[in-house]
Amino acid sequence: MYIMKKTTEINMVRAFLNFIEIKDKYTKGHCQRVAKYSMLIGEKMKLGENDLRQLKYAALLHDIGKIGIPKDILKKKERLHEREYEIIKKHSEIGYEIICKIDFLRTSSEILLQHHERIDGRGYPSCLNGNSISILAKIISVADSYDAMTSKRIYKDNVLSKKAATEELRINSGTQFDPKIVDVFSNIIKSN
Ligand SMILES: [Fe+2]
């Protein structure tokens, strides 16, 4: 069986990230920060080497499905209509479709598919809850939301401080986010 070298894997993941950049410059930097936060959490939670690798790839590619979302919706400054929001929500499934056929990204594709699920079952696309969501997807969810709150985006002017953003994670701990992951991440942010 042909085994792909890790350097080849990471080069392929980088190539996918470059596709994202062509569509939307902001998203690439966001994905890199989400990967950095996710790895800090994963290492603190003492995940195994294989889980950490899949976590890194899934975090780097979590928004790759935005390639399939029309630019005018992706870059809209005004509030999205319900119909447009439904289109944006498709990015998890589109991302899954893009990478699920690639052997070394199969596990990552399943994690990516779940990165907008919530532990109270009110997420998308499958309304999964609690333990039915992969722990790796739950890590990306916390890292993704933190970066969205602490960095500037085209459709919002307010950037939260580290403290305000971790407080926001805490408020949504147990409904949107896994409480253990919020605890681990809050401690990481506090000590940095
Ligand atoms: Fe996303």
mmCIF file of C-alpha atoms in Angstrom, residues 110-141 175-178 181:
data_model
loop_
_atom_site.group_PDB
_atom_site.id
_atom_site.type_symbol
_atom_site.label_atom_id
_atom_site.label_comp_id
_atom_site.label_asym_id
_atom_site.label_seq_id
_atom_site.Cartn_x
_atom_site.Cartn_y
_atom_site.Cartn_z
ATOM 1 C CA GLU A 110 -16.015 14.004 9.316
ATOM 2 C CA ILE A 111 -14.698 16.392 11.965
ATOM 3 C CA LEU A 112 -15.068 19.334 9.595
ATOM 4 C CA LEU A 113 -18.668 18.321 8.861
ATOM 5 C CA GLN A 114 -19.481 18.676 12.574
ATOM 6 C CA HIS A 115 -17.744 21.965 13.393
ATOM 7 C CA HIS A 116 -21.029 23.905 13.690
ATOM 8 C CA GLU A 117 -22.864 21.280 15.737
ATOM 9 C CA ARG A 118 -23.744 22.340 19.302
ATOM 10 C CA ILE A 119 -23.869 20.121 22.353
ATOM 11 C CA ASP A 120 -27.526 21.117 22.964
ATOM 12 C CA GLY A 121 -28.435 19.718 19.531
ATOM 13 C CA ARG A 122 -29.267 23.115 18.001
ATOM 14 C CA GLY A 123 -26.331 23.219 15.594
ATOM 15 C CA TYR A 124 -26.034 22.242 11.947
ATOM 16 C CA PRO A 125 -26.102 20.351 9.616
ATOM 17 C CA SER A 126 -27.312 17.305 11.599
ATOM 18 C CA CYS A 127 -28.485 18.675 14.996
ATOM 19 C CA LEU A 128 -26.158 16.193 16.758
ATOM 20 C CA ASN A 129 -25.787 16.555 20.500
ATOM 21 C CA GLY A 130 -23.404 15.854 23.384
ATOM 22 C CA ASN A 131 -21.334 12.745 22.943
ATOM 23 C CA SER A 132 -22.469 12.129 19.386
ATOM 24 C CA ILE A 133 -20.275 15.040 18.304
ATOM 25 C CA SER A 134 -16.569 14.249 17.850
ATOM 26 C CA ILE A 135 -14.414 15.785 20.573
ATOM 27 C CA LEU A 136 -12.152 17.116 17.815
ATOM 28 C CA ALA A 137 -15.095 18.974 16.225
ATOM 29 C CA LYS A 138 -16.012 20.388 19.647
ATOM 30 C CA ILE A 139 -12.447 21.700 20.030
ATOM 31 C CA ILE A 140 -12.606 23.419 16.625
ATOM 32 C CA SER A 141 -15.979 24.927 17.525
ATOM 33 C CA THR A 175 -25.292 24.733 25.476
ATOM 34 C CA GLN A 176 -23.168 25.588 22.455
ATOM 35 C CA PHE A 177 -19.784 24.453 23.753
ATOM 36 C CA ASP A 178 -18.376 21.512 25.696
ATOM 37 C CA ILE A 181 -12.986 22.322 26.429
#
